[in-house]
Amino acid sequence: MTKEENPLQKVCIICAKGTIEDVYATLVLANGAVMEGIEAKVFFTFFGLDAITKKQMNKLHTGTIGNPAMRMPGGLPFPSLLGALPGVEAGVSTMMKSQMEKLDIPPVDEFLEMITAGGGEIYACKLAMDMFKLKQDDLWEDVSGVLTVGDFYGMCGGTNTQIIFT
């Protein structure tokens, strides 16, 4: 069977990390799916909840420690030890956001609006919500619901479905 005979119909994306690079990977994949007419459901759990928490969603940072792929301007490797210095994480995060802005990449809340406007669904993990003592009112207003992982998996069945963990 070729791809044309068996196209992807649904993606279920799980975001468990709250760094800029992890959250945006999730948002890009979900938005790309809805733009291609693919059903998209996104489940935010653990620190990924920051992406849909009103107070945190537009204050995400880049992880500067333990990121061997990080590069300084010009492509030189970024020594992980530098990430521990005061202000470095904030500076790197500001630089990342500046680069994204130059590419016209929207902030998290606008990206979420694009996904839901295209038919995508956004969910929060009940366990993580309970752990972090968050309430529905703490979340971005268009979150479709707070689910257990079992409920989310129940929505992710069907032929031509992929589960993606970012």
PDB file of C-alpha atoms in Angstrom:
ATOM      1  CA  MET A   1       0.000   0.000   0.000  1.00  0.00           C
ATOM      2  CA  THR A   2       1.265   3.491  -0.787  1.00  0.00           C
ATOM      3  CA  LYS A   3       0.893   6.592   1.338  1.00  0.00           C
ATOM      4  CA  GLU A   4      -1.791   7.906  -0.991  1.00  0.00           C
ATOM      5  CA  GLU A   5      -3.894   4.794  -0.364  1.00  0.00           C
ATOM      6  CA  ASN A   6      -3.482   4.963   3.409  1.00  0.00           C
ATOM      7  CA  PRO A   7      -3.092   8.628   4.458  1.00  0.00           C
ATOM      8  CA  LEU A   8      -2.557   9.770   8.015  1.00  0.00           C
ATOM      9  CA  GLN A   9      -5.921  10.833   9.443  1.00  0.00           C
ATOM     10  CA  LYS A  10      -5.216  11.684  13.081  1.00  0.00           C
ATOM     11  CA  VAL A  11      -2.281  12.698  15.278  1.00  0.00           C
ATOM     12  CA  CYS A  12      -2.334  12.647  19.042  1.00  0.00           C
ATOM     13  CA  ILE A  13       0.566  14.656  20.424  1.00  0.00           C
ATOM     14  CA  ILE A  14       1.810  14.513  24.014  1.00  0.00           C
ATOM     15  CA  CYS A  15       3.846  17.431  25.384  1.00  0.00           C
ATOM     16  CA  ALA A  16       5.514  16.737  28.748  1.00  0.00           C
ATOM     17  CA  LYS A  17       8.220  19.411  28.780  1.00  0.00           C
ATOM     18  CA  GLY A  18       7.875  23.160  29.235  1.00  0.00           C
ATOM     19  CA  THR A  19      10.892  24.576  27.398  1.00  0.00           C
ATOM     20  CA  ILE A  20      10.472  26.811  24.366  1.00  0.00           C
ATOM     21  CA  GLU A  21      11.916  24.173  22.054  1.00  0.00           C
ATOM     22  CA  ASP A  22       9.698  21.361  23.351  1.00  0.00           C
ATOM     23  CA  VAL A  23       6.478  23.362  23.424  1.00  0.00           C
ATOM     24  CA  TYR A  24       7.053  24.826  19.971  1.00  0.00           C
ATOM     25  CA  ALA A  25       7.823  21.383  18.532  1.00  0.00           C
ATOM     26  CA  THR A  26       4.385  20.339  19.762  1.00  0.00           C
ATOM     27  CA  LEU A  27       2.677  23.465  18.408  1.00  0.00           C
ATOM     28  CA  VAL A  28       4.358  23.216  14.999  1.00  0.00           C
ATOM     29  CA  LEU A  29       3.370  19.548  14.640  1.00  0.00           C
ATOM     30  CA  ALA A  30      -0.227  20.195  15.710  1.00  0.00           C
ATOM     31  CA  ASN A  31      -0.617  23.249  13.499  1.00  0.00           C
ATOM     32  CA  GLY A  32       0.947  21.427  10.553  1.00  0.00           C
ATOM     33  CA  ALA A  33      -1.562  18.626  11.024  1.00  0.00           C
ATOM     34  CA  VAL A  34      -4.621  20.876  11.032  1.00  0.00           C
ATOM     35  CA  MET A  35      -3.245  22.802   8.035  1.00  0.00           C
ATOM     36  CA  GLU A  36      -3.042  19.477   6.155  1.00  0.00           C
ATOM     37  CA  GLY A  37      -6.578  18.486   7.173  1.00  0.00           C
ATOM     38  CA  ILE A  38      -5.376  15.923   9.711  1.00  0.00           C
ATOM     39  CA  GLU A  39      -7.282  15.648  12.983  1.00  0.00           C
ATOM     40  CA  ALA A  40      -5.051  16.820  15.856  1.00  0.00           C
ATOM     41  CA  LYS A  41      -5.407  16.267  19.588  1.00  0.00           C
ATOM     42  CA  VAL A  42      -2.747  17.635  21.944  1.00  0.00           C
ATOM     43  CA  PHE A  43      -2.270  16.452  25.532  1.00  0.00           C
ATOM     44  CA  PHE A  44      -0.183  18.640  27.848  1.00  0.00           C
ATOM     45  CA  THR A  45       1.184  16.890  30.918  1.00  0.00           C
ATOM     46  CA  PHE A  46       3.710  17.587  33.686  1.00  0.00           C
ATOM     47  CA  PHE A  47       5.849  20.641  32.817  1.00  0.00           C
ATOM     48  CA  GLY A  48       4.221  20.833  29.397  1.00  0.00           C
ATOM     49  CA  LEU A  49       1.219  22.285  31.252  1.00  0.00           C
ATOM     50  CA  ASP A  50       3.086  25.603  31.342  1.00  0.00           C
ATOM     51  CA  ALA A  51       2.192  25.956  27.647  1.00  0.00           C
ATOM     52  CA  ILE A  52      -1.521  26.110  28.458  1.00  0.00           C
ATOM     53  CA  THR A  53      -1.370  27.788  31.884  1.00  0.00           C
ATOM     54  CA  LYS A  54      -2.362  31.444  31.501  1.00  0.00           C
ATOM     55  CA  LYS A  55       0.344  32.760  33.840  1.00  0.00           C
ATOM     56  CA  GLN A  56       3.173  30.782  32.193  1.00  0.00           C
ATOM     57  CA  MET A  57       2.319  30.246  28.526  1.00  0.00           C
ATOM     58  CA  ASN A  58       4.160  33.271  27.190  1.00  0.00           C
ATOM     59  CA  LYS A  59       7.028  33.091  29.710  1.00  0.00           C
ATOM     60  CA  LEU A  60       8.707  29.870  28.547  1.00  0.00           C
ATOM     61  CA  HIS A  61      12.497  29.505  28.647  1.00  0.00           C
ATOM     62  CA  THR A  62      15.135  27.540  26.786  1.00  0.00           C
ATOM     63  CA  GLY A  63      16.923  24.876  28.813  1.00  0.00           C
ATOM     64  CA  THR A  64      20.592  25.892  28.814  1.00  0.00           C
ATOM     65  CA  ILE A  65      21.995  23.124  31.020  1.00  0.00           C
ATOM     66  CA  GLY A  66      22.354  19.612  29.633  1.00  0.00           C
ATOM     67  CA  ASN A  67      21.540  20.604  26.056  1.00  0.00           C
ATOM     68  CA  PRO A  68      24.432  19.288  23.940  1.00  0.00           C
ATOM     69  CA  ALA A  69      22.856  20.592  20.735  1.00  0.00           C
ATOM     70  CA  MET A  70      22.870  24.212  21.908  1.00  0.00           C
ATOM     71  CA  ARG A  71      25.074  26.516  19.858  1.00  0.00           C
ATOM     72  CA  MET A  72      26.328  30.053  20.350  1.00  0.00           C
ATOM     73  CA  PRO A  73      25.965  32.629  17.579  1.00  0.00           C
ATOM     74  CA  GLY A  74      28.323  31.542  14.817  1.00  0.00           C
ATOM     75  CA  GLY A  75      27.731  27.845  15.489  1.00  0.00           C
ATOM     76  CA  LEU A  76      30.267  27.213  18.244  1.00  0.00           C
ATOM     77  CA  PRO A  77      29.159  24.709  20.895  1.00  0.00           C
ATOM     78  CA  PHE A  78      27.581  26.283  23.974  1.00  0.00           C
ATOM     79  CA  PRO A  79      29.355  24.979  27.095  1.00  0.00           C
ATOM     80  CA  SER A  80      26.674  23.579  29.392  1.00  0.00           C
ATOM     81  CA  LEU A  81      28.464  25.049  32.408  1.00  0.00           C
ATOM     82  CA  LEU A  82      27.719  28.576  31.130  1.00  0.00           C
ATOM     83  CA  GLY A  83      24.007  27.842  31.457  1.00  0.00           C
ATOM     84  CA  ALA A  84      24.367  27.817  35.236  1.00  0.00           C
ATOM     85  CA  LEU A  85      25.532  31.438  35.378  1.00  0.00           C
ATOM     86  CA  PRO A  86      22.938  34.000  36.507  1.00  0.00           C
ATOM     87  CA  GLY A  87      21.099  35.598  33.597  1.00  0.00           C
ATOM     88  CA  VAL A  88      22.341  33.204  30.910  1.00  0.00           C
ATOM     89  CA  GLU A  89      19.086  31.235  30.630  1.00  0.00           C
ATOM     90  CA  ALA A  90      17.073  34.465  30.413  1.00  0.00           C
ATOM     91  CA  GLY A  91      19.448  35.861  27.785  1.00  0.00           C
ATOM     92  CA  VAL A  92      19.374  32.711  25.666  1.00  0.00           C
ATOM     93  CA  SER A  93      15.578  32.587  25.957  1.00  0.00           C
ATOM     94  CA  THR A  94      15.297  36.225  24.854  1.00  0.00           C
ATOM     95  CA  MET A  95      17.556  35.507  21.901  1.00  0.00           C
ATOM     96  CA  MET A  96      15.468  32.455  20.897  1.00  0.00           C
ATOM     97  CA  LYS A  97      12.244  34.464  21.117  1.00  0.00           C
ATOM     98  CA  SER A  98      13.820  37.249  19.050  1.00  0.00           C
ATOM     99  CA  GLN A  99      14.822  34.787  16.332  1.00  0.00           C
ATOM    100  CA  MET A 100      11.333  33.281  16.326  1.00  0.00           C
ATOM    101  CA  GLU A 101       9.766  36.728  16.073  1.00  0.00           C
ATOM    102  CA  LYS A 102      11.952  37.503  13.033  1.00  0.00           C
ATOM    103  CA  LEU A 103      10.519  34.379  11.397  1.00  0.00           C
ATOM    104  CA  ASP A 104       6.979  35.540  12.281  1.00  0.00           C
ATOM    105  CA  ILE A 105       6.426  32.562  14.604  1.00  0.00           C
ATOM    106  CA  PRO A 106       3.511  33.508  16.847  1.00  0.00           C
ATOM    107  CA  PRO A 107       3.591  33.491  20.653  1.00  0.00           C
ATOM    108  CA  VAL A 108       2.157  30.410  22.377  1.00  0.00           C
ATOM    109  CA  ASP A 109      -1.355  31.793  22.915  1.00  0.00           C
ATOM    110  CA  GLU A 110      -1.711  32.809  19.254  1.00  0.00           C
ATOM    111  CA  PHE A 111      -0.342  29.455  18.093  1.00  0.00           C
ATOM    112  CA  LEU A 112      -2.926  27.665  20.246  1.00  0.00           C
ATOM    113  CA  GLU A 113      -5.666  29.859  18.737  1.00  0.00           C
ATOM    114  CA  MET A 114      -4.521  28.880  15.238  1.00  0.00           C
ATOM    115  CA  ILE A 115      -4.623  25.191  16.142  1.00  0.00           C
ATOM    116  CA  THR A 116      -8.090  25.308  17.702  1.00  0.00           C
ATOM    117  CA  ALA A 117      -9.435  27.528  14.896  1.00  0.00           C
ATOM    118  CA  GLY A 118      -8.313  24.801  12.500  1.00  0.00           C
ATOM    119  CA  GLY A 119     -10.213  22.156  14.469  1.00  0.00           C
ATOM    120  CA  GLY A 120      -7.411  20.938  16.746  1.00  0.00           C
ATOM    121  CA  GLU A 121      -8.195  20.043  20.329  1.00  0.00           C
ATOM    122  CA  ILE A 122      -6.116  20.919  23.401  1.00  0.00           C
ATOM    123  CA  TYR A 123      -6.248  18.848  26.601  1.00  0.00           C
ATOM    124  CA  ALA A 124      -4.659  19.035  30.052  1.00  0.00           C
ATOM    125  CA  CYS A 125      -3.568  15.989  32.064  1.00  0.00           C
ATOM    126  CA  LYS A 126      -5.658  15.447  35.195  1.00  0.00           C
ATOM    127  CA  LEU A 127      -2.820  13.835  37.149  1.00  0.00           C
ATOM    128  CA  ALA A 128      -0.431  16.716  36.444  1.00  0.00           C
ATOM    129  CA  MET A 129      -3.164  19.256  37.206  1.00  0.00           C
ATOM    130  CA  ASP A 130      -3.727  17.594  40.587  1.00  0.00           C
ATOM    131  CA  MET A 131       0.025  17.351  41.284  1.00  0.00           C
ATOM    132  CA  PHE A 132       0.605  21.039  40.567  1.00  0.00           C
ATOM    133  CA  LYS A 133      -2.676  22.054  42.249  1.00  0.00           C
ATOM    134  CA  LEU A 134      -3.992  23.723  39.107  1.00  0.00           C
ATOM    135  CA  LYS A 135      -7.654  24.376  38.380  1.00  0.00           C
ATOM    136  CA  GLN A 136      -9.490  24.730  35.079  1.00  0.00           C
ATOM    137  CA  ASP A 137      -9.526  28.530  35.659  1.00  0.00           C
ATOM    138  CA  ASP A 138      -5.700  28.523  35.578  1.00  0.00           C
ATOM    139  CA  LEU A 139      -5.725  27.237  32.015  1.00  0.00           C
ATOM    140  CA  TRP A 140      -5.984  28.974  28.665  1.00  0.00           C
ATOM    141  CA  GLU A 141      -9.716  29.477  28.005  1.00  0.00           C
ATOM    142  CA  ASP A 142      -9.989  27.209  24.935  1.00  0.00           C
ATOM    143  CA  VAL A 143      -8.593  24.052  26.541  1.00  0.00           C
ATOM    144  CA  SER A 144     -11.061  21.349  25.488  1.00  0.00           C
ATOM    145  CA  GLY A 145     -10.897  19.524  28.797  1.00  0.00           C
ATOM    146  CA  VAL A 146      -8.923  17.937  31.599  1.00  0.00           C
ATOM    147  CA  LEU A 147      -8.469  14.211  30.964  1.00  0.00           C
ATOM    148  CA  THR A 148      -6.805  11.157  32.414  1.00  0.00           C
ATOM    149  CA  VAL A 149      -4.190   9.577  30.182  1.00  0.00           C
ATOM    150  CA  GLY A 150      -6.611   6.660  29.685  1.00  0.00           C
ATOM    151  CA  ASP A 151      -9.285   9.052  28.412  1.00  0.00           C
ATOM    152  CA  PHE A 152      -6.764  10.622  26.031  1.00  0.00           C
ATOM    153  CA  TYR A 153      -5.636   7.250  24.706  1.00  0.00           C
ATOM    154  CA  GLY A 154      -9.297   6.331  24.242  1.00  0.00           C
ATOM    155  CA  MET A 155      -9.631   9.304  21.877  1.00  0.00           C
ATOM    156  CA  CYS A 156      -6.506   8.328  19.949  1.00  0.00           C
ATOM    157  CA  GLY A 157      -7.585   5.039  18.458  1.00  0.00           C
ATOM    158  CA  GLY A 158      -8.529   4.341  14.908  1.00  0.00           C
ATOM    159  CA  THR A 159      -6.972   3.507  11.611  1.00  0.00           C
ATOM    160  CA  ASN A 160      -4.220   5.812  10.333  1.00  0.00           C
ATOM    161  CA  THR A 161      -3.570   7.423  13.741  1.00  0.00           C
ATOM    162  CA  GLN A 162      -0.148   8.279  15.149  1.00  0.00           C
ATOM    163  CA  ILE A 163       0.734   9.120  18.746  1.00  0.00           C
ATOM    164  CA  ILE A 164       3.678  11.522  18.931  1.00  0.00           C
ATOM    165  CA  PHE A 165       5.583  12.288  22.132  1.00  0.00           C
ATOM    166  CA  THR A 166       7.543  15.556  21.981  1.00  0.00           C
TER     167      THR A 166
END
